[in-house]
mmCIF file with all atom_site columns, C-alpha atoms in Angstrom:
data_model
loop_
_atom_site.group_PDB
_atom_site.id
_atom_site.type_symbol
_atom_site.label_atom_id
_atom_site.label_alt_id
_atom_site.label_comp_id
_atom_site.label_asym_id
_atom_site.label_entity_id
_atom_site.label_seq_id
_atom_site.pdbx_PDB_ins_code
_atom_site.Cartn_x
_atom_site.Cartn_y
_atom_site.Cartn_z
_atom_site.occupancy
_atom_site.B_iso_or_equiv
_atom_site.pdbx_formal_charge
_atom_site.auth_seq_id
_atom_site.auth_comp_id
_atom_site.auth_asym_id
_atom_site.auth_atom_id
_atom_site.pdbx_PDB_model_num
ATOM 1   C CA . UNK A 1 1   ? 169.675 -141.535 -57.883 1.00 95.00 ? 1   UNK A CA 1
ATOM 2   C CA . UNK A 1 2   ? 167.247 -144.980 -58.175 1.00 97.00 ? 2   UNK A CA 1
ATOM 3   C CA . UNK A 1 3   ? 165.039 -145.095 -55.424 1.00 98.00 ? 3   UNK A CA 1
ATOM 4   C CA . UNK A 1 4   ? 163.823 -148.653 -54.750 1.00 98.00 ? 4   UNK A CA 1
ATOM 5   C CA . UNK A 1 5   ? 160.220 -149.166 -52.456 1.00 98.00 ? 5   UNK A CA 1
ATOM 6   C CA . UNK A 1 6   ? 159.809 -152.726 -51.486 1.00 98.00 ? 6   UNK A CA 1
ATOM 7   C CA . UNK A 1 7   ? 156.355 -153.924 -49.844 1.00 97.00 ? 7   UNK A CA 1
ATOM 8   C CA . UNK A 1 8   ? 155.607 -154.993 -47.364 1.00 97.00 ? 8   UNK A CA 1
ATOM 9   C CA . UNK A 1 9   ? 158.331 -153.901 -44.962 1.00 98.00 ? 9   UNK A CA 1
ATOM 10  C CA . UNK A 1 10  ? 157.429 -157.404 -42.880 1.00 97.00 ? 10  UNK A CA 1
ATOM 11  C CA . UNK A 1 11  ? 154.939 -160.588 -43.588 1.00 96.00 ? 11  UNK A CA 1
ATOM 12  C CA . UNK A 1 12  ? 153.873 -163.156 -41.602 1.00 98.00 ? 12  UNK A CA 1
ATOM 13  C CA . UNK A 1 13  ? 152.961 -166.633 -43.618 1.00 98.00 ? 13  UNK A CA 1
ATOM 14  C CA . UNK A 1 14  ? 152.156 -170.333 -42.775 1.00 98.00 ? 14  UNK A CA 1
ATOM 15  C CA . UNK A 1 15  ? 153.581 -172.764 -43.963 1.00 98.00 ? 15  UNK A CA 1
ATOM 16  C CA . UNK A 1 16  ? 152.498 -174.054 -47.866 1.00 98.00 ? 16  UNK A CA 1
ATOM 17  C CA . UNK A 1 17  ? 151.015 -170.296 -48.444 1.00 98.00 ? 17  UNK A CA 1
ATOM 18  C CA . UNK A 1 18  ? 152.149 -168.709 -51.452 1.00 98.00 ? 18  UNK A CA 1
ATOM 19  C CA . UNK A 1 19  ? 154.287 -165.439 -50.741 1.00 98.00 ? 19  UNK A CA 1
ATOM 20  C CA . UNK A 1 20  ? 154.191 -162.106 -52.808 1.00 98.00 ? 20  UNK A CA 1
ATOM 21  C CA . UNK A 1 21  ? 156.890 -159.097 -52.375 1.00 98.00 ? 21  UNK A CA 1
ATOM 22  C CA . UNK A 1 22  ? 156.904 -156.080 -54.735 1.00 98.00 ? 22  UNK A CA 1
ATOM 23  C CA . UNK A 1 23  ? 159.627 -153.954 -55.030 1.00 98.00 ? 23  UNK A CA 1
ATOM 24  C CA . UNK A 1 24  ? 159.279 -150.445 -57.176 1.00 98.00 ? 24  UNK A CA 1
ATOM 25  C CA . UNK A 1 25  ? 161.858 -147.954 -58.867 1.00 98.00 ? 25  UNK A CA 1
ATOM 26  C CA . UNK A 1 26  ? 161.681 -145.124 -58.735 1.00 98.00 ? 26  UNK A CA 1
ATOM 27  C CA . UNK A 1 27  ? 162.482 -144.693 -62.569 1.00 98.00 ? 27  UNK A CA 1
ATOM 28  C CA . UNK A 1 28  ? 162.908 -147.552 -65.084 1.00 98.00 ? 28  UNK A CA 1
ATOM 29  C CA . UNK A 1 29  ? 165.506 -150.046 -64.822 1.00 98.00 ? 29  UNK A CA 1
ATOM 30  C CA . UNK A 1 30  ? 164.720 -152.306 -67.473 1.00 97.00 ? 30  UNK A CA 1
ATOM 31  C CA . UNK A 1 31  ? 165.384 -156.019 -65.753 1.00 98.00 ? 31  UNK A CA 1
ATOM 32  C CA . UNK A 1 32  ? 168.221 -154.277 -64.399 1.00 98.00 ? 32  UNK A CA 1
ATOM 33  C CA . UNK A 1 33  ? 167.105 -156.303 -60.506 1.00 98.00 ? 33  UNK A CA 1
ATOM 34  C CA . UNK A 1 34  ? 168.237 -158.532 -58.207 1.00 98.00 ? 34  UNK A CA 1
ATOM 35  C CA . UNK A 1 35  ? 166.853 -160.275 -54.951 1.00 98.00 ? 35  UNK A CA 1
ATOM 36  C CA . UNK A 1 36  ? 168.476 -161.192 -52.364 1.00 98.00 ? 36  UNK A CA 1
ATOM 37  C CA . UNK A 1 37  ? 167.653 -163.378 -49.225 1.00 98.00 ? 37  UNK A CA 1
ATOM 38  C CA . UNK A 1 38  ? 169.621 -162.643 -45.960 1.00 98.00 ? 38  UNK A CA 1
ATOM 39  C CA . UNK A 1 39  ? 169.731 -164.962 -42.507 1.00 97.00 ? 39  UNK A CA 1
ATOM 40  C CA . UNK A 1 40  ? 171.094 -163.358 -39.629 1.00 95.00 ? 40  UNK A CA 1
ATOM 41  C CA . UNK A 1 41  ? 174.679 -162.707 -38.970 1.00 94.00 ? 41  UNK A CA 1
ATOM 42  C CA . UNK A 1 42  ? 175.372 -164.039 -42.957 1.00 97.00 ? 42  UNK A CA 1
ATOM 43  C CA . UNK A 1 43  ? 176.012 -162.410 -46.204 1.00 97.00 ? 43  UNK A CA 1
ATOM 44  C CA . UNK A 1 44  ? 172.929 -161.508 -48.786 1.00 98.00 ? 44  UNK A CA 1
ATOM 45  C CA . UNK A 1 45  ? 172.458 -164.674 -50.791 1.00 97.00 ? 45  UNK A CA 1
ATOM 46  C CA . UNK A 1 46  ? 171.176 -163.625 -54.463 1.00 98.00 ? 46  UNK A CA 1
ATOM 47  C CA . UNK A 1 47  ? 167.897 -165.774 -54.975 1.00 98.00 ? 47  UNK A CA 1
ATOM 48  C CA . UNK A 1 48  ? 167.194 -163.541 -58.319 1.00 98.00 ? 48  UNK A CA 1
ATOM 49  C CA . UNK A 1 49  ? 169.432 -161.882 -60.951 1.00 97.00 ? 49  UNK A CA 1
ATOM 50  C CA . UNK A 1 50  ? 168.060 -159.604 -64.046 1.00 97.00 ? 50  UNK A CA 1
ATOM 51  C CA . UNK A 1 51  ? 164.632 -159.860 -62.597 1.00 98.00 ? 51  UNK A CA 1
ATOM 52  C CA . UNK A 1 52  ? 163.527 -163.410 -63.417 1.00 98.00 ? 52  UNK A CA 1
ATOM 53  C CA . UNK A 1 53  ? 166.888 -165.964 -63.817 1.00 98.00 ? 53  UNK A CA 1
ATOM 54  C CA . UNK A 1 54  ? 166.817 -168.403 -60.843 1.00 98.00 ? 54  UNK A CA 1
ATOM 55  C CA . UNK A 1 55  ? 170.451 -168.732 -59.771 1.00 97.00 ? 55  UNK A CA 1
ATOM 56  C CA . UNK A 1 56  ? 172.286 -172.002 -59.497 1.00 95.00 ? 56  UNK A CA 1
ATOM 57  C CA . UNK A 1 57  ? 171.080 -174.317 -56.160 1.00 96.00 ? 57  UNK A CA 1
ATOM 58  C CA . UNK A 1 58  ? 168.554 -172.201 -55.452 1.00 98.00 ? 58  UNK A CA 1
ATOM 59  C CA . UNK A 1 59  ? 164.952 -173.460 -54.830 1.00 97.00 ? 59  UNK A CA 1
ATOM 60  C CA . UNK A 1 60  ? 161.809 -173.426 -57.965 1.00 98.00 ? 60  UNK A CA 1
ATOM 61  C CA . UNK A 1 61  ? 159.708 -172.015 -55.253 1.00 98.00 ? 61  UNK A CA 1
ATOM 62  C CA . UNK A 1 62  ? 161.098 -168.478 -55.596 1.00 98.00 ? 62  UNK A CA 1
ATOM 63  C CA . UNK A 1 63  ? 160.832 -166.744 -58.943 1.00 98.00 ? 63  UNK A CA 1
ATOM 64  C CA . UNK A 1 64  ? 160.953 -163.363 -59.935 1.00 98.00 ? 64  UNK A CA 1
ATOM 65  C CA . UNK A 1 65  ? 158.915 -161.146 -62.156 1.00 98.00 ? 65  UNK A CA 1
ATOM 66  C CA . UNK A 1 66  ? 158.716 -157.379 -63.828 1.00 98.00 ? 66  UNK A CA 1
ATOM 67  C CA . UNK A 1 67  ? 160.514 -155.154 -65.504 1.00 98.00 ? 67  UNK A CA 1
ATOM 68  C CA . UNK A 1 68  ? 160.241 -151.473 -66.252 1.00 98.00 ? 68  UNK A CA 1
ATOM 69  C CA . UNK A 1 69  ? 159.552 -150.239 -62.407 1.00 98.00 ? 69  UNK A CA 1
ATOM 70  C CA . UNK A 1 70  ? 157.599 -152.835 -60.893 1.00 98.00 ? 70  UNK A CA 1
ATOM 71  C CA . UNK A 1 71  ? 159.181 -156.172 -59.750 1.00 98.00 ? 71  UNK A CA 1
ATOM 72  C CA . UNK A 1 72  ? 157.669 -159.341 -57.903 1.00 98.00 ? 72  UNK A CA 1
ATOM 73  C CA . UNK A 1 73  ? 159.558 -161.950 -55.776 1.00 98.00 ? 73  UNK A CA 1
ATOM 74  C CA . UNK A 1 74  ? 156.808 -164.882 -55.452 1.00 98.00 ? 74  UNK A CA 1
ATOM 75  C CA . UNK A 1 75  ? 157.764 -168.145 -52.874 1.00 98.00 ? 75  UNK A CA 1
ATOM 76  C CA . UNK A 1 76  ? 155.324 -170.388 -53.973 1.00 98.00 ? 76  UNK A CA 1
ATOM 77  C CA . UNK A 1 77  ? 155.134 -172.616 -50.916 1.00 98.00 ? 77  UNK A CA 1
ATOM 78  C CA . UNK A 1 78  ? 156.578 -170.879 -48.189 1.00 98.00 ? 78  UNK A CA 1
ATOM 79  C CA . UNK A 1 79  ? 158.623 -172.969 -45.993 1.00 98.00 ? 79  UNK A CA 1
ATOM 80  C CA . UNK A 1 80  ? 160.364 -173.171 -42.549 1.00 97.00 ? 80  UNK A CA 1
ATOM 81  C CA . UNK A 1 81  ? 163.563 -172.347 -44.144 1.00 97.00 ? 81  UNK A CA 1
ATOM 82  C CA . UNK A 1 82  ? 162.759 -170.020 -45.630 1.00 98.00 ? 82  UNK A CA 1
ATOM 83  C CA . UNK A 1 83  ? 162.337 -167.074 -42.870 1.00 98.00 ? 83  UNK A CA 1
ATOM 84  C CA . UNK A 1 84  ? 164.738 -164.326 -43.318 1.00 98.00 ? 84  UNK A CA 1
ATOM 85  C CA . UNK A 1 85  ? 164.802 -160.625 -44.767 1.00 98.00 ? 85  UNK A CA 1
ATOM 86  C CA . UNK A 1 86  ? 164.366 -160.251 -48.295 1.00 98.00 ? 86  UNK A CA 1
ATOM 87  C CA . UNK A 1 87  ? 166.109 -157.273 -50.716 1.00 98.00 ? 87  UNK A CA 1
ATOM 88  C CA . UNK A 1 88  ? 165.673 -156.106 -54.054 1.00 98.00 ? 88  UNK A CA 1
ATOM 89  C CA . UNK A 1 89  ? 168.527 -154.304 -55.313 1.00 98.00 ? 89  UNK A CA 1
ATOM 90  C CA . UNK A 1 90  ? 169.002 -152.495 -59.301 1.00 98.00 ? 90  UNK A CA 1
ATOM 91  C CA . UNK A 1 91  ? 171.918 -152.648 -60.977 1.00 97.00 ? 91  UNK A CA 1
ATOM 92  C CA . UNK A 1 92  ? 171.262 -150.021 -63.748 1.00 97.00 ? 92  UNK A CA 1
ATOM 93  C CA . UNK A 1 93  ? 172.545 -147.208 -62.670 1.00 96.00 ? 93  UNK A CA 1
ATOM 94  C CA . UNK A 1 94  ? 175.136 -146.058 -59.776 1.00 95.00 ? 94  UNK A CA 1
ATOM 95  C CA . UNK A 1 95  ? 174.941 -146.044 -56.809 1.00 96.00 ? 95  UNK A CA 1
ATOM 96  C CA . UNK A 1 96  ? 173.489 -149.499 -56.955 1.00 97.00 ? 96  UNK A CA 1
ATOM 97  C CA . UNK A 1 97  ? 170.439 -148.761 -54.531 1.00 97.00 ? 97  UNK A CA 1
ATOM 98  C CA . UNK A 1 98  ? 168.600 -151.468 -52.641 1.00 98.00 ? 98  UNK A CA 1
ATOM 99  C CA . UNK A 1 99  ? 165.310 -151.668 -51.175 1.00 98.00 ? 99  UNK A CA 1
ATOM 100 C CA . UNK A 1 100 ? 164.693 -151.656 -47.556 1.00 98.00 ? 100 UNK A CA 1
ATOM 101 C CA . UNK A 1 101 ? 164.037 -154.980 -46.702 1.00 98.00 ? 101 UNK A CA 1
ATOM 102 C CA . UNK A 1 102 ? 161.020 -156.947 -46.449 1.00 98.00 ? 102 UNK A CA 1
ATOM 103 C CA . UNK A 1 103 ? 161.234 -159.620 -43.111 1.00 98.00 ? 103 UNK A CA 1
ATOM 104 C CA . UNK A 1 104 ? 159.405 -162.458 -43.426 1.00 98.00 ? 104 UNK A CA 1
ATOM 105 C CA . UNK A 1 105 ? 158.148 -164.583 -40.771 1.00 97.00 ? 105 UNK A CA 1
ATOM 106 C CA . UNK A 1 106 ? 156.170 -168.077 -40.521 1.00 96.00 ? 106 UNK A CA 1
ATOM 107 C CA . UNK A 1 107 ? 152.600 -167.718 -38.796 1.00 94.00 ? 107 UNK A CA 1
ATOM 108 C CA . UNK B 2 1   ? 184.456 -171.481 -57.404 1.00 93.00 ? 1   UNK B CA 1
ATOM 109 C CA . UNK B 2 2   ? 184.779 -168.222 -56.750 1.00 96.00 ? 2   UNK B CA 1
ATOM 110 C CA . UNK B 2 3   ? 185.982 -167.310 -52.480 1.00 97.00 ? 3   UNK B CA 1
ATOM 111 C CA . UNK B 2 4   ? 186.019 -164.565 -50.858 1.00 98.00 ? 4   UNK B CA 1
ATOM 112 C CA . UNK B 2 5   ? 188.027 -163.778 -47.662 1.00 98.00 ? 5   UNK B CA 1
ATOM 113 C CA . UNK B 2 6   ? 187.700 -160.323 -46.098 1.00 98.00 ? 6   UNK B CA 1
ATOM 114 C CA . UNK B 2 7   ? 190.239 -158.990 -42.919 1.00 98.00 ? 7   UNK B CA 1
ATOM 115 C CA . UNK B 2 8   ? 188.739 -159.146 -39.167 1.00 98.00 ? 8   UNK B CA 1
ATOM 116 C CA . UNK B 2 9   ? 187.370 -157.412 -37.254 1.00 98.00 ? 9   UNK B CA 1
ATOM 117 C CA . UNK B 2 10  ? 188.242 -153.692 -36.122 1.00 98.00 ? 10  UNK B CA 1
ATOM 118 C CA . UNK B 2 11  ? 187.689 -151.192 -33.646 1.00 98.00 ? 11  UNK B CA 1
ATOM 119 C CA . UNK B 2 12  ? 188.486 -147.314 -34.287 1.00 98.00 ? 12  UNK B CA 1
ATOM 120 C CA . UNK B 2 13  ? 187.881 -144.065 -32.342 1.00 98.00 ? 13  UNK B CA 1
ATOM 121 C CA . UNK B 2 14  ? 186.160 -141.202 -34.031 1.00 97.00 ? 14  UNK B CA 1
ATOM 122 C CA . UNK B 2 15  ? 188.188 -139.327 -36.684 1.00 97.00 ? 15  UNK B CA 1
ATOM 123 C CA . UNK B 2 16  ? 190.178 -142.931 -37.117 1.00 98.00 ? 16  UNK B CA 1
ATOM 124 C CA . UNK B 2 17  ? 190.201 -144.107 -40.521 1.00 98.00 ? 17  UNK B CA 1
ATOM 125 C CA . UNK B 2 18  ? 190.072 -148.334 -40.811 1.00 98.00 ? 18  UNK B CA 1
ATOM 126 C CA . UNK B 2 19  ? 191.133 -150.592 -44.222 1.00 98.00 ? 19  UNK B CA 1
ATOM 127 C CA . UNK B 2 20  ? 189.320 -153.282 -44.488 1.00 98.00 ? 20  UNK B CA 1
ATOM 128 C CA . UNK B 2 21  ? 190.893 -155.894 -46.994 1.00 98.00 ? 21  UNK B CA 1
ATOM 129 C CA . UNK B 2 22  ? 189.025 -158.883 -49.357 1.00 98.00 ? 22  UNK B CA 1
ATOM 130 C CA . UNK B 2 23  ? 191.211 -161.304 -50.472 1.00 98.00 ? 23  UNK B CA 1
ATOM 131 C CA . UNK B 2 24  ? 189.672 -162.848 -53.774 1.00 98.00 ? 24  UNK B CA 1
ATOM 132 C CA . UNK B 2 25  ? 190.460 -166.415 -54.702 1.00 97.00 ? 25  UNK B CA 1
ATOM 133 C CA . UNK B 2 26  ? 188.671 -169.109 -57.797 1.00 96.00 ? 26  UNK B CA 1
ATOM 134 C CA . UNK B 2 27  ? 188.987 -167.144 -60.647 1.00 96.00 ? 27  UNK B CA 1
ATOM 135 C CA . UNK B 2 28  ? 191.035 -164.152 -62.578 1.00 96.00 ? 28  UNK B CA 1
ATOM 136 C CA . UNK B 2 29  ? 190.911 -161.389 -60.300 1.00 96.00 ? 29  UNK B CA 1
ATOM 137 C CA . UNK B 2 30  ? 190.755 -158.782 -62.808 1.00 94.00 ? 30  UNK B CA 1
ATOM 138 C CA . UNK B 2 31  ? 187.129 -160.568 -64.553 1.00 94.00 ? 31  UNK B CA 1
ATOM 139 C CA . UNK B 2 32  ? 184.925 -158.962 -62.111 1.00 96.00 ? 32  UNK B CA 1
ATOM 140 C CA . UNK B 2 33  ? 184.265 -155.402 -61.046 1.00 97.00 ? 33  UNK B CA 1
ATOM 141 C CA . UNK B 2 34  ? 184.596 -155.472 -57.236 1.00 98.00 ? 34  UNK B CA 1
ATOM 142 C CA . UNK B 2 35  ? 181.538 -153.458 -54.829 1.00 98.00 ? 35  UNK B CA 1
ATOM 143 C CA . UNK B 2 36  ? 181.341 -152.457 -51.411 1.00 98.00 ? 36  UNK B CA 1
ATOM 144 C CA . UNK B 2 37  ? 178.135 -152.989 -49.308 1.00 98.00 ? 37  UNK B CA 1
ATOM 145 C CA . UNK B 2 38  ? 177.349 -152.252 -45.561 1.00 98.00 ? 38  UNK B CA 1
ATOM 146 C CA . UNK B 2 39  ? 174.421 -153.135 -43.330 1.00 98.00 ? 39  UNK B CA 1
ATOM 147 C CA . UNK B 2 40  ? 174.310 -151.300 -39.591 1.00 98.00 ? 40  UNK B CA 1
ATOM 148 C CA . UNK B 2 41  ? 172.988 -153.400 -37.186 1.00 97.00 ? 41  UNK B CA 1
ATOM 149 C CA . UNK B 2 42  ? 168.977 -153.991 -37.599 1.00 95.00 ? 42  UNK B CA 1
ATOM 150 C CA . UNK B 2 43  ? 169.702 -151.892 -40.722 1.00 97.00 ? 43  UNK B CA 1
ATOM 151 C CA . UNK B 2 44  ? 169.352 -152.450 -44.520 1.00 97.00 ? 44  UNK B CA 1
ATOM 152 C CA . UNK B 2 45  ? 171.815 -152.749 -47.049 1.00 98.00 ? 45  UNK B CA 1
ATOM 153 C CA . UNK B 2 46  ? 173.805 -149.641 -48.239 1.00 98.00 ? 46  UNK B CA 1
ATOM 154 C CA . UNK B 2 47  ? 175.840 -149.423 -51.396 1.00 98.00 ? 47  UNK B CA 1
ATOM 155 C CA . UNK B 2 48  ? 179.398 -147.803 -50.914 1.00 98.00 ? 48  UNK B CA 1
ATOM 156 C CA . UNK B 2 49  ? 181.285 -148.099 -53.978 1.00 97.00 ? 49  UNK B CA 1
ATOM 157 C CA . UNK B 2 50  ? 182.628 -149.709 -56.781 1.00 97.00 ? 50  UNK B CA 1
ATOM 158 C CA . UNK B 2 51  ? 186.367 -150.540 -58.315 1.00 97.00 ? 51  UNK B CA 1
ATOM 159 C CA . UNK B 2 52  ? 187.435 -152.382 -61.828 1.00 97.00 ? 52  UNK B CA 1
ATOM 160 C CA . UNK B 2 53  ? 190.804 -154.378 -60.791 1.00 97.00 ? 53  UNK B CA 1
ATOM 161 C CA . UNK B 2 54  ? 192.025 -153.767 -64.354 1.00 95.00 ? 54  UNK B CA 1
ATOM 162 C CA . UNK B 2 55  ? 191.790 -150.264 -64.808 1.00 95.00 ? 55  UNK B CA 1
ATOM 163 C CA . UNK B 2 56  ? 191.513 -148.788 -60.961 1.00 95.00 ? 56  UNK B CA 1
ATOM 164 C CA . UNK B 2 57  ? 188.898 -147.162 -62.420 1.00 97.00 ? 57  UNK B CA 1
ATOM 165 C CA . UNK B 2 58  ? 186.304 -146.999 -59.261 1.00 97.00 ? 58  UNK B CA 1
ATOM 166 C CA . UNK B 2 59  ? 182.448 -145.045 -58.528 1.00 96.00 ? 59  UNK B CA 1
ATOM 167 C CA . UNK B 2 60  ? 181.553 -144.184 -55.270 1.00 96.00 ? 60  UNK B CA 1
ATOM 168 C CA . UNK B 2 61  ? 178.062 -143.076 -53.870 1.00 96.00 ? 61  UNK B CA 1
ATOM 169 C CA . UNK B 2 62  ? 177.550 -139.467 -52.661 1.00 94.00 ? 62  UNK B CA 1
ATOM 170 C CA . UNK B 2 63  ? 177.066 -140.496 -48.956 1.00 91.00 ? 63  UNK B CA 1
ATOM 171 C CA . UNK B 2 64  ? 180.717 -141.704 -48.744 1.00 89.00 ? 64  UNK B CA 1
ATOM 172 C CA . UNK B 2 65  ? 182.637 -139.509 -51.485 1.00 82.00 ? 65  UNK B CA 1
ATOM 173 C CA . UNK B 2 66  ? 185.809 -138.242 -50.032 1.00 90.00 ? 66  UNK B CA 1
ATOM 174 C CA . UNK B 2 67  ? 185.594 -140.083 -47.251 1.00 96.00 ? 67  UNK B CA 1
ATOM 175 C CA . UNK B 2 68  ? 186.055 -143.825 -48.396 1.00 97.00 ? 68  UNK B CA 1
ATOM 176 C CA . UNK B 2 69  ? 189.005 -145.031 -51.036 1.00 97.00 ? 69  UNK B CA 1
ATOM 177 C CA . UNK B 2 70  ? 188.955 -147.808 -53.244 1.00 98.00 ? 70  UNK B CA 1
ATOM 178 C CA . UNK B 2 71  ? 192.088 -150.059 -53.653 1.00 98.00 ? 71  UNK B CA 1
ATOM 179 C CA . UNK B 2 72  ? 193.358 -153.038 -54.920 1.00 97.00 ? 72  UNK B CA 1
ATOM 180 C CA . UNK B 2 73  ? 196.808 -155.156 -55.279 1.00 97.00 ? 73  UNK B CA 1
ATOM 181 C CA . UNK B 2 74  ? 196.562 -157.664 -58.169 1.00 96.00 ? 74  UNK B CA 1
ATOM 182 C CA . UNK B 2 75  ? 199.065 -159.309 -57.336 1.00 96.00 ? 75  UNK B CA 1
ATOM 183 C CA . UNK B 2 76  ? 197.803 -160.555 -54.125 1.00 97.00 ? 76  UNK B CA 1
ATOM 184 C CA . UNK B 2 77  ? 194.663 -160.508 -55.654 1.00 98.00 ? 77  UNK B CA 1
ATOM 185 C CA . UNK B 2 78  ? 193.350 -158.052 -52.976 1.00 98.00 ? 78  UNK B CA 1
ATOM 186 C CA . UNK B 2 79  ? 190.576 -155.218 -53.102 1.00 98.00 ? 79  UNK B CA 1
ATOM 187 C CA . UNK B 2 80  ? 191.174 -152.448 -50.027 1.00 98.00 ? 80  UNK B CA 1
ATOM 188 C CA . UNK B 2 81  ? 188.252 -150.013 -48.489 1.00 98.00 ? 81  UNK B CA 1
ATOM 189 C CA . UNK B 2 82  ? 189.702 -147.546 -46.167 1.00 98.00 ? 82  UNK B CA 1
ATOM 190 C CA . UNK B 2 83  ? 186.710 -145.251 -44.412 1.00 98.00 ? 83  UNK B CA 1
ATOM 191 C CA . UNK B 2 84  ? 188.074 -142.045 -43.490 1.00 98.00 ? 84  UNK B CA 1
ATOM 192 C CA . UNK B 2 85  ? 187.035 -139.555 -40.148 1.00 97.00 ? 85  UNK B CA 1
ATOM 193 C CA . UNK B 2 86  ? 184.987 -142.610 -39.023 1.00 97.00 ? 86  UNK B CA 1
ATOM 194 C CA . UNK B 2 87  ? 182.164 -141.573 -36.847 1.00 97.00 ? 87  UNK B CA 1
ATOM 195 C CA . UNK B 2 88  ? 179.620 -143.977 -34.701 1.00 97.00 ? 88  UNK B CA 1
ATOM 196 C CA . UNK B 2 89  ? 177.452 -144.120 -37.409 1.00 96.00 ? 89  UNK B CA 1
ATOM 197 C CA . UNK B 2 90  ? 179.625 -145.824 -39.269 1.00 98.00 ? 90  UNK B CA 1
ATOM 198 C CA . UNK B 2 91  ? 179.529 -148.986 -37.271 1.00 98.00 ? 91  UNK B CA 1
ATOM 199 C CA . UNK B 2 92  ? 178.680 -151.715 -39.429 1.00 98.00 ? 92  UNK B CA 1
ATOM 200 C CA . UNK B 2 93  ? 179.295 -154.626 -41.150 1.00 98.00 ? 93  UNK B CA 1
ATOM 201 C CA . UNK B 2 94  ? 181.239 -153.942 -44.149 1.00 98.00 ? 94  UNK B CA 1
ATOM 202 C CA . UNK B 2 95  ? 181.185 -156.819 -47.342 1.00 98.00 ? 95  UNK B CA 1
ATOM 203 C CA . UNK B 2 96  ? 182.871 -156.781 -50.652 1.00 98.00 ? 96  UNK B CA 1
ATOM 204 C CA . UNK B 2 97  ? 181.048 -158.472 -53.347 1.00 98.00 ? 97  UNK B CA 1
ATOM 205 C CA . UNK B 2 98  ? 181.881 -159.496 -57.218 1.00 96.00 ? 98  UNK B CA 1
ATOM 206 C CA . UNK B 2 99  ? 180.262 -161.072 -60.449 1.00 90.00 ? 99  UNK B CA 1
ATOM 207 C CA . UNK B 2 100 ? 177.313 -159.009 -59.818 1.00 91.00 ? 100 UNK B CA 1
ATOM 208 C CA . UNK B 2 101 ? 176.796 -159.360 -56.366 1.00 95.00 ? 101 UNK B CA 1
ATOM 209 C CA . UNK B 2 102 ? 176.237 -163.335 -56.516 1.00 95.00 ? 102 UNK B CA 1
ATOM 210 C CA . UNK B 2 103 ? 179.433 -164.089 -54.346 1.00 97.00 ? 103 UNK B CA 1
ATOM 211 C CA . UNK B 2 104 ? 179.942 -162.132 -51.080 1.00 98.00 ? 104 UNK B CA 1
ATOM 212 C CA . UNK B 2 105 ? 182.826 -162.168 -48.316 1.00 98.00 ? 105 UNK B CA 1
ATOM 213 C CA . UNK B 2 106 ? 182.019 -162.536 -44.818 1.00 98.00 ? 106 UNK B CA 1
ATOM 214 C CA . UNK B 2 107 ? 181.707 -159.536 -43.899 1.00 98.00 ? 107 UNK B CA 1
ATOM 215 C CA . UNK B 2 108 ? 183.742 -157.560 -41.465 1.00 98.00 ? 108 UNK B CA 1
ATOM 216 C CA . UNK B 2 109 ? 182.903 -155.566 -38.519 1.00 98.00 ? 109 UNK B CA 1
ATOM 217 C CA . UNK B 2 110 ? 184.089 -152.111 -38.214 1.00 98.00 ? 110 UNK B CA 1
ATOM 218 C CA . UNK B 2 111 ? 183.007 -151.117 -34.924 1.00 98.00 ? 111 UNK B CA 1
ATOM 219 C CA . UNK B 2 112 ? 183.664 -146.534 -33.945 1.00 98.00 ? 112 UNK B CA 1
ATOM 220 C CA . UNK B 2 113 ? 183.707 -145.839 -30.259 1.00 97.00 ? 113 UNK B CA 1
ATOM 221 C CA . UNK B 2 114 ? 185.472 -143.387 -28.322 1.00 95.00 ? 114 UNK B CA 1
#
């Protein structure tokens, strides 16, 4: 099985700064990644499918990076909105493994 | 656009087994594989399983095989999870997912106490 590492496990930002998150496989997964933003008490929203494509209505502040092992979920300007806890997930391989969660917090 | 709509929520003593249902709606249910997620309280996300509405064909991870079953009725365009000899730790919030994870039910709460 895929083991997937995110870091940090939590992150505390102002406002405007720019926001890094790293997630790592345990083997390679090709672009085979997704990220996901979760509120509480809602479903995962996907932010990031095969490791770089924005999806539809979601802010040009996030993007997504890597492939291989090593993925990055940048915010550019982090804002108010956007506190919540952050997945990566691969979809290579079964069982479809996520990481385990980076919560992010404004300062 | 794609919706949807999973059953309510449930509570079930230990050894109980619980079906949740997802009720798909917005496009051909037999396009997209259908997954299983959960997420304990405070917890991350865990991957259950998987189904293909065409061929019942379905993939389940090694935490839950022979304990969880994978369903569906196309005709109602409905996918099933039943969780069998449920035990506390499998309180949770359990969400089906399709088209690659980008659309997501509610989620439902499956909550084991004796």
């Amino acid at each position: 099985d895929i083991q997937m590492t995110q870091s940090p496990s939590s992150l505390s930002a102002s406002v405007g700064d720019r926001v890094t998150i790293t997630c790592r496989a345990s083997q390679t997964i090709s672009r085979y990644l997704n990220w996901y933003q979760q509120k509480p008490g809602k479903a995962p929203k996907v932010l990031i499918s095969a490791a770089s494509n924005l999806q539809s209505g979601v802010p040009s502040r996030f993007s997504g990076s890597g492939s291989g092992t090593d993925f990055t979920l940048t915010i550019s300007s982090l804002q108010p909105e956007d506190v919540a806890t952050f997945y990566c997930q691969q979809t290579y391989s079964t069982p479809y493994s996520f990481g385990q969660g980076t919560k992010l917090e404004i300062k | 656009q794609v919706h949807l709509v999973q059953s309510g929520s449930e509570v079930k003593k230990p050894g109980a087994s619980v079906k949740v249902s997802c009720r798909a709606s917005g496009y051909t249910f037999s396009t997209y594989d259908i997954h299983w997620v959960r997420q304990a309280a405070g917890q991350g996300l865990e991957w259950m399983g998987w189904l293909n509405p065409n061929s019942a064909n379905t993939g389940y991870a090694r935490n839950f095989r022979g304990r969880v079953t994978l369903t569906r009725n196309s005709s109602i365009s409905t996918a099933y999870m039943e969780l069998s000899s449920l035990r506390s730790g499998d309180t949770a919030v359990y969400y089906c997912a399709v088209a690659d994870f980008v659309n997501w039910g509610q989620g439902t709460q499956v909550t084991v106490s004796s």
